[in-house]
CSV table of N, CA and C and ligand atoms in Angstrom, one decimal:
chain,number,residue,atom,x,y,z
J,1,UNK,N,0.9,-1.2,0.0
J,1,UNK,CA,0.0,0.0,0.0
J,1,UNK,C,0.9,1.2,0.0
J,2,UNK,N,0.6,2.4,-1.1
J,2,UNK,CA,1.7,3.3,-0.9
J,2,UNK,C,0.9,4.3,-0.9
J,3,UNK,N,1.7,5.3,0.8
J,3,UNK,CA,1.2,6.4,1.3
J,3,UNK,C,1.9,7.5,1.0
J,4,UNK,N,0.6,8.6,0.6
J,4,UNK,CA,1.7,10.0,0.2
J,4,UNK,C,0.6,11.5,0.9
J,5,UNK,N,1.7,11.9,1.6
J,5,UNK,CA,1.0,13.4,2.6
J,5,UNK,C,1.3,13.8,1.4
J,6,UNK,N,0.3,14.4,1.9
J,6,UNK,CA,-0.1,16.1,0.7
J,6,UNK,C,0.2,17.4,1.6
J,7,UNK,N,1.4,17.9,2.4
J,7,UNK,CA,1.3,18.9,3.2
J,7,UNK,C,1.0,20.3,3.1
J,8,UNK,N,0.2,20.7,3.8
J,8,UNK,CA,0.3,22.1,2.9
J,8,UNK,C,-0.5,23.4,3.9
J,9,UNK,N,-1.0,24.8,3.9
J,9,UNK,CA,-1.3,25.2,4.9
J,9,UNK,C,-3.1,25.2,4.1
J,10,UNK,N,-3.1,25.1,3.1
J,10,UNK,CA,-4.3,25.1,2.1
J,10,UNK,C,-5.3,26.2,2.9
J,11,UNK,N,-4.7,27.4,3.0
J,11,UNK,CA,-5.3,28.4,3.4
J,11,UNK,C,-6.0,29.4,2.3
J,12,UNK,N,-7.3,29.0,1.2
J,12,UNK,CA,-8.4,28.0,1.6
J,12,UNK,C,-7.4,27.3,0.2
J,13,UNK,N,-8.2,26.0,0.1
J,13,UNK,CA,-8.0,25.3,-0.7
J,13,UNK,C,-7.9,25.4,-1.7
J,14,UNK,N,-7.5,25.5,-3.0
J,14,UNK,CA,-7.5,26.1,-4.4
J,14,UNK,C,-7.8,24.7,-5.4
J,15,UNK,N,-8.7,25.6,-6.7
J,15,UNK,CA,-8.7,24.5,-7.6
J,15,UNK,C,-7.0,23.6,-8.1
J,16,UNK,N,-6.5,24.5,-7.7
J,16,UNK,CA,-5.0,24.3,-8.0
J,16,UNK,C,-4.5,22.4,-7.3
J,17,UNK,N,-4.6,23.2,-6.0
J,17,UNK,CA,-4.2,22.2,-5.2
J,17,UNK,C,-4.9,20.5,-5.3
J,18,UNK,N,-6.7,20.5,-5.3
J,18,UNK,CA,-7.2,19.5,-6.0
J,18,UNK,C,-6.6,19.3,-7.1
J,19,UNK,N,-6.2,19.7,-8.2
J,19,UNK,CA,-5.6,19.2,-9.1
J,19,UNK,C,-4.4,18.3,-8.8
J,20,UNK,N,-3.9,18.5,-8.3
J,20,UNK,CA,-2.8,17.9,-7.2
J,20,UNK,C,-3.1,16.7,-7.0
J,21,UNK,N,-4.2,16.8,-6.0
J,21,UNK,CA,-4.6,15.1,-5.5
J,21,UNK,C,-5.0,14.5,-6.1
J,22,UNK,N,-6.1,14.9,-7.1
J,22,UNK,CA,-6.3,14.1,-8.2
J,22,UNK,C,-5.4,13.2,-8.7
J,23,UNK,N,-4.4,13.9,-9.3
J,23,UNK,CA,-3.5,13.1,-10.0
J,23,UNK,C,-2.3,12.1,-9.0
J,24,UNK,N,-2.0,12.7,-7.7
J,24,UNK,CA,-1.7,12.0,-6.7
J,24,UNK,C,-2.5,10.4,-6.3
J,25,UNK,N,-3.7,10.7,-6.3
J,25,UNK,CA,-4.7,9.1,-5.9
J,25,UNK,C,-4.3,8.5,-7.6
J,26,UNK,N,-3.9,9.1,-8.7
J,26,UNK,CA,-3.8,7.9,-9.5
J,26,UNK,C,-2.2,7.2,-9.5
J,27,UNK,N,-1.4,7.8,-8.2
J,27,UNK,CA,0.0,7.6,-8.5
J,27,UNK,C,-0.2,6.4,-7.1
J,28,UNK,N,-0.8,6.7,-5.7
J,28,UNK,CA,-0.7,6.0,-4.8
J,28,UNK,C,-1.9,5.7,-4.4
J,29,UNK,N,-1.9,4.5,-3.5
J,29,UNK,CA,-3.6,3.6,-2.6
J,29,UNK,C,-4.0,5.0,-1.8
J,30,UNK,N,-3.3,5.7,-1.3
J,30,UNK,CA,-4.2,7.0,-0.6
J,30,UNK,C,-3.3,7.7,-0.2
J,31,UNK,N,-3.6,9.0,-0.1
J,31,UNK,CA,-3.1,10.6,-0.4
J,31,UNK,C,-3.9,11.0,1.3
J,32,UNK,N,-3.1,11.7,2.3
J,32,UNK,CA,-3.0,12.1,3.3
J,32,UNK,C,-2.9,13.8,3.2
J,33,UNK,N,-4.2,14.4,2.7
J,33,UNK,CA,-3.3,16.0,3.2
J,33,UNK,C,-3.2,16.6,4.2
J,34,UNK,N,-2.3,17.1,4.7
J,34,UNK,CA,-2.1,17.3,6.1
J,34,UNK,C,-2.3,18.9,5.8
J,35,UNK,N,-3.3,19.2,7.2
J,35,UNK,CA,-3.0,21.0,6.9
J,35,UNK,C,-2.2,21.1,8.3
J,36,UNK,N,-1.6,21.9,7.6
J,36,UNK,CA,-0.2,22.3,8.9
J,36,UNK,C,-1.3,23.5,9.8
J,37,UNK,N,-0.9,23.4,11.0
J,37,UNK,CA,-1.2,24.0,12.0
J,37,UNK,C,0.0,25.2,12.1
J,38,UNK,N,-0.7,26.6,12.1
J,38,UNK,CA,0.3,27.2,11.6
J,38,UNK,C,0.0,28.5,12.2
J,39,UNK,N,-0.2,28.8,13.4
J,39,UNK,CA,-0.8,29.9,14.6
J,39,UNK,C,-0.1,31.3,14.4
J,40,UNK,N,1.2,30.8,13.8
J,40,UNK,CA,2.0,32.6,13.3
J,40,UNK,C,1.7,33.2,12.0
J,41,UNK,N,1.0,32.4,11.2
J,41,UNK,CA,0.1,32.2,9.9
J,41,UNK,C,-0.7,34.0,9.9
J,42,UNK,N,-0.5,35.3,9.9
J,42,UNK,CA,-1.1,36.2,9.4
J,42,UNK,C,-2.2,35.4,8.9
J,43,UNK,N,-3.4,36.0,9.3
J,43,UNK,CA,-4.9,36.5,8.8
J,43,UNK,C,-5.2,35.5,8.0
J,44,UNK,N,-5.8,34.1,8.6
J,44,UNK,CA,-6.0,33.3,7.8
J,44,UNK,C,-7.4,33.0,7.6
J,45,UNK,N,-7.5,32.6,6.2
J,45,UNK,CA,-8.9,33.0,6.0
J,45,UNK,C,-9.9,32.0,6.5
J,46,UNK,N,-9.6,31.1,6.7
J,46,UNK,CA,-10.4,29.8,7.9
J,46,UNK,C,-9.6,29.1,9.0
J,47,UNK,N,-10.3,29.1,10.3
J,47,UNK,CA,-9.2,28.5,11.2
J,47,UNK,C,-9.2,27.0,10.7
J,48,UNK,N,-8.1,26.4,11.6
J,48,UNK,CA,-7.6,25.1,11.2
J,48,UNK,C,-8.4,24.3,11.2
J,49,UNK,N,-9.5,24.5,12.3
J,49,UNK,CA,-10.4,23.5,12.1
J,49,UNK,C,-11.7,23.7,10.9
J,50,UNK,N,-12.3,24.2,10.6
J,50,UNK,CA,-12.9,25.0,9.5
J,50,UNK,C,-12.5,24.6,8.6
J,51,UNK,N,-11.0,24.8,8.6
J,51,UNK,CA,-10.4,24.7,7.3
J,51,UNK,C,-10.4,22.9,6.4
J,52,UNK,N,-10.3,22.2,7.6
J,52,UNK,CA,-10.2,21.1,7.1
J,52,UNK,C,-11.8,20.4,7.1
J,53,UNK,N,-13.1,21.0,7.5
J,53,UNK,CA,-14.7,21.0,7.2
J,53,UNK,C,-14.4,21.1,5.8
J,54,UNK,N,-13.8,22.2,5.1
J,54,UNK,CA,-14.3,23.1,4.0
J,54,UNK,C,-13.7,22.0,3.0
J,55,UNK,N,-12.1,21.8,3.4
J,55,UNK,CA,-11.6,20.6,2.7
J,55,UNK,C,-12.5,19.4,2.1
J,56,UNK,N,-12.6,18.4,3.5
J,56,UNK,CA,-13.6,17.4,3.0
J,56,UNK,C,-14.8,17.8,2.5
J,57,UNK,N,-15.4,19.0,2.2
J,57,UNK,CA,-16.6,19.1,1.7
J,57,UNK,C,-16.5,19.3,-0.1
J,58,UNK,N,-15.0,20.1,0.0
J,58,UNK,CA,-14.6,20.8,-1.5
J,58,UNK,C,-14.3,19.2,-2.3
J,59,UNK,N,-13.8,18.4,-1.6
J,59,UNK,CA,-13.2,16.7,-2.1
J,59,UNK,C,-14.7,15.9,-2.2
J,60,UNK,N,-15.3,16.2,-1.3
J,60,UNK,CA,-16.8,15.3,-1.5
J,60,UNK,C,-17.5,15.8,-2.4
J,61,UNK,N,-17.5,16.7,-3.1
J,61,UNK,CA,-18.0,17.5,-4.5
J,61,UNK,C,-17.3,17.4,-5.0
J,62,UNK,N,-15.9,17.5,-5.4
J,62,UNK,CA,-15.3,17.6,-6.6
J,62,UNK,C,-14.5,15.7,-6.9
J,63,UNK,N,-14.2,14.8,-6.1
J,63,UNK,CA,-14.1,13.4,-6.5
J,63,UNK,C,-14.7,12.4,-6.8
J,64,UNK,N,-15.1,11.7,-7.8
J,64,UNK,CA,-16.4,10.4,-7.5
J,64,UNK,C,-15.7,9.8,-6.2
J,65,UNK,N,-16.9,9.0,-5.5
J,65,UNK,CA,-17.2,8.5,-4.5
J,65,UNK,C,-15.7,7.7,-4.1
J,66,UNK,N,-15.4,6.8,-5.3
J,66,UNK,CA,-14.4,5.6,-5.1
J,66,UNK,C,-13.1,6.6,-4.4
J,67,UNK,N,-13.0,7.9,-5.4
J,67,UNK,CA,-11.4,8.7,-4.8
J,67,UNK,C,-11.0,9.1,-4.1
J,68,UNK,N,-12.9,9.9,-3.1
J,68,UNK,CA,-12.9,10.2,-2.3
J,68,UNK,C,-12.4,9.3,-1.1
J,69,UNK,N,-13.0,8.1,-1.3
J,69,UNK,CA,-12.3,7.4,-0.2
J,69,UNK,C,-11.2,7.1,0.2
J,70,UNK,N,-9.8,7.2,-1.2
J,70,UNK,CA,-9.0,7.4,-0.7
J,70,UNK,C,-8.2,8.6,-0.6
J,71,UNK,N,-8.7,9.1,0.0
J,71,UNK,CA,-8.4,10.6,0.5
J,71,UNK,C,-8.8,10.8,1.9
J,72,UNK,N,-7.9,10.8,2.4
J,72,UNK,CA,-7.5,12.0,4.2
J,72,UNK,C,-7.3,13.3,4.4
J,73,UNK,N,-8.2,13.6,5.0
J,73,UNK,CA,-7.6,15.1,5.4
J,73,UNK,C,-7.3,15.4,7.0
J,74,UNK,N,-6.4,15.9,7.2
J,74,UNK,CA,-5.9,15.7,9.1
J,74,UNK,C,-5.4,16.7,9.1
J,75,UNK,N,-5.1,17.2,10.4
J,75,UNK,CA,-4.7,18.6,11.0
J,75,UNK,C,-3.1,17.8,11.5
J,76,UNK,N,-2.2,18.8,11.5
J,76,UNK,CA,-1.0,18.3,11.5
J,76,UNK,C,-0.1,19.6,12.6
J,77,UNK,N,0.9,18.9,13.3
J,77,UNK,CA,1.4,20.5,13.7
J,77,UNK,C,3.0,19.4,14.1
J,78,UNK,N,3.6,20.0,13.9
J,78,UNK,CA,5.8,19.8,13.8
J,78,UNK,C,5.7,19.6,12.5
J,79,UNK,N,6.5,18.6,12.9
J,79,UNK,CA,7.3,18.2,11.2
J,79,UNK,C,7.0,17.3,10.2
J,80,UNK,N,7.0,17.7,9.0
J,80,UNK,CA,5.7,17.4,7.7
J,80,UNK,C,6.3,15.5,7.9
J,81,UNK,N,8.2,15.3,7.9
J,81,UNK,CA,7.8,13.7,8.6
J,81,UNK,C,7.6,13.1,9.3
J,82,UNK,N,7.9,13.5,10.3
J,82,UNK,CA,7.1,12.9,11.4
J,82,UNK,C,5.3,12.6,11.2
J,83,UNK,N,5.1,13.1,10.7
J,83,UNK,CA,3.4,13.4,10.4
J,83,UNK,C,3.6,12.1,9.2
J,84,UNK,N,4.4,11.9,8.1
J,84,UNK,CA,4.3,10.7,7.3
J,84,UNK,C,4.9,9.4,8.1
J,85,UNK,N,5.5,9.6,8.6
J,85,UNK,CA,6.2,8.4,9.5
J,85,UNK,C,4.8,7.8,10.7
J,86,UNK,N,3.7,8.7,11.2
J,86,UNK,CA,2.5,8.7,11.9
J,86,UNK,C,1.9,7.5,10.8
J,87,UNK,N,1.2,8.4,9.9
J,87,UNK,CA,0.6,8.0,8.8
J,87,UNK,C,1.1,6.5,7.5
J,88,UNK,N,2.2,6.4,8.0
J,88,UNK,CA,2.9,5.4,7.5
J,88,UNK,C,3.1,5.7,6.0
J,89,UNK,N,3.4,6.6,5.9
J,89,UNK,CA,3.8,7.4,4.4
J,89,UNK,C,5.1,7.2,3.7
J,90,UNK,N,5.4,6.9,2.7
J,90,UNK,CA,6.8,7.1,2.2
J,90,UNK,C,7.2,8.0,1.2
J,91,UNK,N,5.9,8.9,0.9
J,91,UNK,CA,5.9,9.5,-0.2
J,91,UNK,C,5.3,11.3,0.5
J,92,UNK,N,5.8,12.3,0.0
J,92,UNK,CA,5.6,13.5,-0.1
J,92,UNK,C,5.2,14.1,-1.2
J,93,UNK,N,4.2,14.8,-1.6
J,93,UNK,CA,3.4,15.5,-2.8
J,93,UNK,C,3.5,16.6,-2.4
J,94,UNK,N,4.1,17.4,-3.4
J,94,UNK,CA,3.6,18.8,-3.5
J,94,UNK,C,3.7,18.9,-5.5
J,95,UNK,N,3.3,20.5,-4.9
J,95,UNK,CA,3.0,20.7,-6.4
J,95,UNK,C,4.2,22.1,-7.1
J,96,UNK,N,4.1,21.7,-8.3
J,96,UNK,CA,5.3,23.5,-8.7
J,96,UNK,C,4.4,24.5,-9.5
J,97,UNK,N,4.2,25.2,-9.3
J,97,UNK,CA,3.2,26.4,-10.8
J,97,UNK,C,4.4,26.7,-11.1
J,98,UNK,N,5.6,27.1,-10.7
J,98,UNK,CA,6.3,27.9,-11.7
J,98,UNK,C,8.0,27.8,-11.6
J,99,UNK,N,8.3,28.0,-12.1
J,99,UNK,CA,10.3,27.8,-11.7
J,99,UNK,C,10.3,28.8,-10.3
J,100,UNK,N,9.7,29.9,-10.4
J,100,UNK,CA,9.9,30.7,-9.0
J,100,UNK,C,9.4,29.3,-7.6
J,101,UNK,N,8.8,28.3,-7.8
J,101,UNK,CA,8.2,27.7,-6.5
J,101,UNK,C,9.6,26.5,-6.2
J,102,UNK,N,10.4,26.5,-7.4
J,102,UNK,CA,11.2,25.1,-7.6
J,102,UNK,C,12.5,25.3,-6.7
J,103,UNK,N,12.8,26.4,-6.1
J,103,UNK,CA,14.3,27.2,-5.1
J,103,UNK,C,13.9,26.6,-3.5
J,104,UNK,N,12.9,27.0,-2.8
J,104,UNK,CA,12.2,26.6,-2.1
J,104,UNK,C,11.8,25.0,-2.3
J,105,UNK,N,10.9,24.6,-2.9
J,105,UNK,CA,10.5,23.2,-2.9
J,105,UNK,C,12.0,22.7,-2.8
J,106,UNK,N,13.1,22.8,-3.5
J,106,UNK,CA,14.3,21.6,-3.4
J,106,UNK,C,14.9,21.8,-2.5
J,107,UNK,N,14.8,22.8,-1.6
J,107,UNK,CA,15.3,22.7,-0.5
J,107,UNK,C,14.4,22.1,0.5
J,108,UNK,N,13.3,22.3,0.5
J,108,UNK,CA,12.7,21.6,1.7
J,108,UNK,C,12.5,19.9,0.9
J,109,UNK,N,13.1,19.6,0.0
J,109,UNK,CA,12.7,18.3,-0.2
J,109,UNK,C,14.1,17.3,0.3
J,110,UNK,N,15.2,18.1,0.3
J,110,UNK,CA,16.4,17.8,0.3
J,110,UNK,C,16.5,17.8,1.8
J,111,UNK,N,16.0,19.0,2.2
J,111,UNK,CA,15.8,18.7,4.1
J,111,UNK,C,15.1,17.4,4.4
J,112,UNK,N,14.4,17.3,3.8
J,112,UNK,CA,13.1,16.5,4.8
J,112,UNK,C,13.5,14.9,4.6
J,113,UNK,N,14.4,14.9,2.8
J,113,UNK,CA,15.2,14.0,2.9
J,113,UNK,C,16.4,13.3,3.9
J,114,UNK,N,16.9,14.7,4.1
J,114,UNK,CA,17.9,14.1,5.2
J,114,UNK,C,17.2,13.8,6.9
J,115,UNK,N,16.0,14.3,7.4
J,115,UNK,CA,15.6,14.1,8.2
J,115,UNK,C,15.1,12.7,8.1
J,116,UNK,N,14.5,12.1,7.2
J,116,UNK,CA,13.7,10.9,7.2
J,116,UNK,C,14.0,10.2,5.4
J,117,UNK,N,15.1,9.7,5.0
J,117,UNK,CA,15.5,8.8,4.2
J,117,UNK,C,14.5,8.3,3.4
J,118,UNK,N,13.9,7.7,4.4
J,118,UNK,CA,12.8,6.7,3.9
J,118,UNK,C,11.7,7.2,3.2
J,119,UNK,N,11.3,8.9,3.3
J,119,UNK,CA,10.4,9.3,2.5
J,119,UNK,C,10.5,10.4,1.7
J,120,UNK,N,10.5,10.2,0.2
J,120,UNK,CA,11.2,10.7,-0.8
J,120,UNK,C,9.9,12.1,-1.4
J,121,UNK,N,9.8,12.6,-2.3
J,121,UNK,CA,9.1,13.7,-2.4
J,121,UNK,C,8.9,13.2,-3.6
J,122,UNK,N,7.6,13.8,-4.0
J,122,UNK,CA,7.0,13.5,-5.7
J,122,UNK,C,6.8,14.8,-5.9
J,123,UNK,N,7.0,16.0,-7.2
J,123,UNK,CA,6.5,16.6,-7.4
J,123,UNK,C,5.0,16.8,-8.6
J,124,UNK,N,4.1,17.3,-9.1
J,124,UNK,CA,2.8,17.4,-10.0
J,124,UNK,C,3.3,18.7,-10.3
J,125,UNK,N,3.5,19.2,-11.8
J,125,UNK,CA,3.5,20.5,-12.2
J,125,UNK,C,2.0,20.6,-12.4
J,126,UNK,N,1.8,21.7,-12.3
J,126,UNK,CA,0.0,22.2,-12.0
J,126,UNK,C,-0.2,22.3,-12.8
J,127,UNK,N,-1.3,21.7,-13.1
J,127,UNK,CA,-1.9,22.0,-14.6
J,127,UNK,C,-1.5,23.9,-14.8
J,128,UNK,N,-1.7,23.6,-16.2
J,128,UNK,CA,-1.4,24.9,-17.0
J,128,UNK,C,-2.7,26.0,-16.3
J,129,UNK,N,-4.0,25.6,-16.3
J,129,UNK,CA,-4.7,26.3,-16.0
J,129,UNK,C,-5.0,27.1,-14.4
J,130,UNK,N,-4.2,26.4,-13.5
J,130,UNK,CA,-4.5,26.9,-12.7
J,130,UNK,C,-2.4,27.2,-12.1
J,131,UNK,N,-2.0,27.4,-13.0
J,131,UNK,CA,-0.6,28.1,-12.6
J,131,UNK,C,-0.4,29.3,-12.2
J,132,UNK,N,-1.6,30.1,-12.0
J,132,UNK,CA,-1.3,31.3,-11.7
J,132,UNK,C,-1.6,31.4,-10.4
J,133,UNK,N,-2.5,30.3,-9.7
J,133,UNK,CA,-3.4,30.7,-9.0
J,133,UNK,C,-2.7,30.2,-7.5
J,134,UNK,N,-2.8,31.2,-6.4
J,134,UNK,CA,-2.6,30.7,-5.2
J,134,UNK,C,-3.4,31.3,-4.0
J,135,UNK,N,-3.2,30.5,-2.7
J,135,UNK,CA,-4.4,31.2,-1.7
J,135,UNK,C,-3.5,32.4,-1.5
J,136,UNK,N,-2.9,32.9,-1.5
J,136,UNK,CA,-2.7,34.2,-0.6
J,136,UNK,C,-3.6,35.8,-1.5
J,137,UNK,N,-4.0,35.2,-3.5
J,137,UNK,CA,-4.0,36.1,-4.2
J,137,UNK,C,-5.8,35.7,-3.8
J,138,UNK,N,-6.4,34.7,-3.4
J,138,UNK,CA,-7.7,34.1,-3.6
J,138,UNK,C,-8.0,35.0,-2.5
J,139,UNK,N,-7.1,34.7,-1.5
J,139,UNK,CA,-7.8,35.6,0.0
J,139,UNK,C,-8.1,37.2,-0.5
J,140,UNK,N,-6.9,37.4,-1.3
J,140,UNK,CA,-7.2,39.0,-1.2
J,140,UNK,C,-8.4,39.6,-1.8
J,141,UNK,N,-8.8,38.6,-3.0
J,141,UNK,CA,-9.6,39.3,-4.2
J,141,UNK,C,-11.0,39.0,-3.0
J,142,UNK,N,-11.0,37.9,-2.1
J,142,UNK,CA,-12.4,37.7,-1.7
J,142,UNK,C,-12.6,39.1,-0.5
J,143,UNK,N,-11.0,39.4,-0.2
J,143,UNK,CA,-11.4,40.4,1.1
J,143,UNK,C,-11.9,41.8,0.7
J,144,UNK,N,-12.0,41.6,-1.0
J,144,UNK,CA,-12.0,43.0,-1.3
J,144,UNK,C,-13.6,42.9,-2.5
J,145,UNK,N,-14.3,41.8,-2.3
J,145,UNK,CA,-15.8,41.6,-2.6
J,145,UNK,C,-15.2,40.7,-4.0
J,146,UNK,N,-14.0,40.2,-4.8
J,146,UNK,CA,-14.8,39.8,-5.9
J,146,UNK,C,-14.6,38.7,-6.2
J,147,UNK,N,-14.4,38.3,-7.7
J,147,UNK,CA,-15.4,36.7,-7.6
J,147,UNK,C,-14.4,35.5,-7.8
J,148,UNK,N,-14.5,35.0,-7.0
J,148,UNK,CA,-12.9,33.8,-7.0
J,148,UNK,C,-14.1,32.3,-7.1
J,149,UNK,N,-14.9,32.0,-7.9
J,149,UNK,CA,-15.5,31.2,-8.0
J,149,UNK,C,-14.9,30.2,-9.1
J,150,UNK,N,-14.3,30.9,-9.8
J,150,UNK,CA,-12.9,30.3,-11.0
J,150,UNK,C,-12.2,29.5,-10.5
J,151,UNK,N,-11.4,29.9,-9.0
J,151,UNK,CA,-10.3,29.2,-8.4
J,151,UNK,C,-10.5,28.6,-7.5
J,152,UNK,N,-11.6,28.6,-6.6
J,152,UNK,CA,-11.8,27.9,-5.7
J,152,UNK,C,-13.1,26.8,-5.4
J,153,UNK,N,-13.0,25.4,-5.0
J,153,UNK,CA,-14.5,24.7,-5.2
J,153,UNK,C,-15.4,25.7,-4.2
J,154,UNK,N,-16.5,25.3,-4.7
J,154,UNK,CA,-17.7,25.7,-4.6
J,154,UNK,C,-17.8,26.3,-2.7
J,155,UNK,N,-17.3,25.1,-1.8
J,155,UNK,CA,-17.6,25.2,-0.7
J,155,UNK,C,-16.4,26.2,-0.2
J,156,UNK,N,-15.9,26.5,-0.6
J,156,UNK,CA,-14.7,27.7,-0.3
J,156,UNK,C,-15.7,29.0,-0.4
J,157,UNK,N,-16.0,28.9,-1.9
J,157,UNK,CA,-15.9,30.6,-2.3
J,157,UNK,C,-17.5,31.0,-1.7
J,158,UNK,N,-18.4,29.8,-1.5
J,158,UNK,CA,-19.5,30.5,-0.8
J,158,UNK,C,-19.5,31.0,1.0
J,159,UNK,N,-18.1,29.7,1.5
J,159,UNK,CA,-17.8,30.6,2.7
J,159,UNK,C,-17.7,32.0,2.7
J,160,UNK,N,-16.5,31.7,1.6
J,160,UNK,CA,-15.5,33.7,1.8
J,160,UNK,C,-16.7,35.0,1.0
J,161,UNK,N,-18.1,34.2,0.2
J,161,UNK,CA,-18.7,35.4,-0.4
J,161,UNK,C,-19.7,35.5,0.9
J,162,UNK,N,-19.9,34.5,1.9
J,162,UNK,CA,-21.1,35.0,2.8
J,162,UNK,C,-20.6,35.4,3.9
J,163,UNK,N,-19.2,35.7,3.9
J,163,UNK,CA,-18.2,36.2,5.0
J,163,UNK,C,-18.0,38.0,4.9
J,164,UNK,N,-17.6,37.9,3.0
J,164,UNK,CA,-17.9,39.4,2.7
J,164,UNK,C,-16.7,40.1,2.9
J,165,UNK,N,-16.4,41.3,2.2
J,165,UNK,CA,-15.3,42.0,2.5
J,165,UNK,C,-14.8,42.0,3.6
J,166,UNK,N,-13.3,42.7,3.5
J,166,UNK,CA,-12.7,42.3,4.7
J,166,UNK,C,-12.0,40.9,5.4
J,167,UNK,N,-12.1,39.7,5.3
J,167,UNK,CA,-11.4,39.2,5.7
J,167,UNK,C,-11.2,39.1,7.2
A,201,PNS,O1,1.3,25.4,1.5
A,201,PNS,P1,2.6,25.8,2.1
A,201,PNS,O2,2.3,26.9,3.2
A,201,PNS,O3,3.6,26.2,1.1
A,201,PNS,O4,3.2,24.5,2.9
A,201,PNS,C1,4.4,24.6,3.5
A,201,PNS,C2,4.6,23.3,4.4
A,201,PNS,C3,3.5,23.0,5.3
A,201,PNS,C4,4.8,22.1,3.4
A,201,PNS,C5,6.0,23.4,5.2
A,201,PNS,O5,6.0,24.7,5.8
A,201,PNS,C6,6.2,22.3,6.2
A,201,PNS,O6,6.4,21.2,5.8
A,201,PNS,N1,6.0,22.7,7.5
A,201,PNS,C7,6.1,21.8,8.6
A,201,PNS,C8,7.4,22.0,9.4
A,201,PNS,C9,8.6,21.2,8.7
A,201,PNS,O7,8.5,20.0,8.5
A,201,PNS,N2,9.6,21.9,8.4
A,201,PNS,C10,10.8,21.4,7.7
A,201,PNS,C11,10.5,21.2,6.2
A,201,PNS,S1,11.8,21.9,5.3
């Protein structure tokens, strides 16, 4: 059975990042996303716990039934291995949109390598269509009334429209 965290702060979740797992459950038996617990995290647009409601709701709409089930979503707080070593994971998923994300990602894959051998990193280049897209730009457009229905599943963006400006 091969396990792969999906770590991430998925503050909110983006169509981006589903694209992610999607193609992640066709690589491994089940995909773990961990949202990091992350309290120094500036103005986040759902607390941790919320955030991972919003998750399994955005995955129970957007996966047939079979994918969804292999799919976890867990609140997570230290270190992204220790959390796969919990989980019995050997695999790490993240995603790249762009050469600017690839400086960062190889370093923390090369860390996480040396911390834990045993569990190697996979990267997914994002689909083309949602390469632009990330929560920090999703939070802003929602704090400022407009319409992020493009980037985000359904159960996101009606949070952040019945939340309303401001943030
Ligand atoms: O979605 P993000 O915010 O880019 O995710 C970053 C994340 C959660 C993958 C990273 O900050 C992380 O792994 N944090 C946990 C602490 C840890 O393991 N640090 C060492 C990794 S280099």
């Amino acid at each position: 059975m091969k396990i792969a965290v999906y770590p991430g702060s998925f503050d909110p979740i983006t169509f981006g990042h589903l694209d992610v797992v999607l193609r992640a459950t066709a690589l491994f038996d089940r995909v773990v996303l961990g949202v990091l617990v992350n309290p120094q995290k500036a103005t986040p647009a759902f607390p941790t716990e919320e955030r991972v409601q919003v998750i399994q709701e955005a995955i129970g709409g957007f996966f047939p039934a079979e994918v969804a089930a292999r799919i976890d979503v867990e609140l997570f707080d230290g270190l992204t291995v220790e959390f796969c070593r919990h989980r019995d994971a050997t695999f790490i998923v993240r995603g790249l949109r762009a050469i600017s994300d690839f400086e960062s990602e190889l370093q923390m894959a090369h860390t996480n390598r040396k911390l834990a051998p045993e569990v190697d990193t996979v990267f997914f280049m994002t689909a083309l269509e949602h390469s632009y897209l990330s929560s920090s730009l999703v939070k802003e457009i929602a704090a400022f009334g407009g319409d992020v229905s493009q980037m985000v599943p359904e159960a996101v963006a009606r949070r952040l429209s019945e939340r309303g400006r401001g943030l």
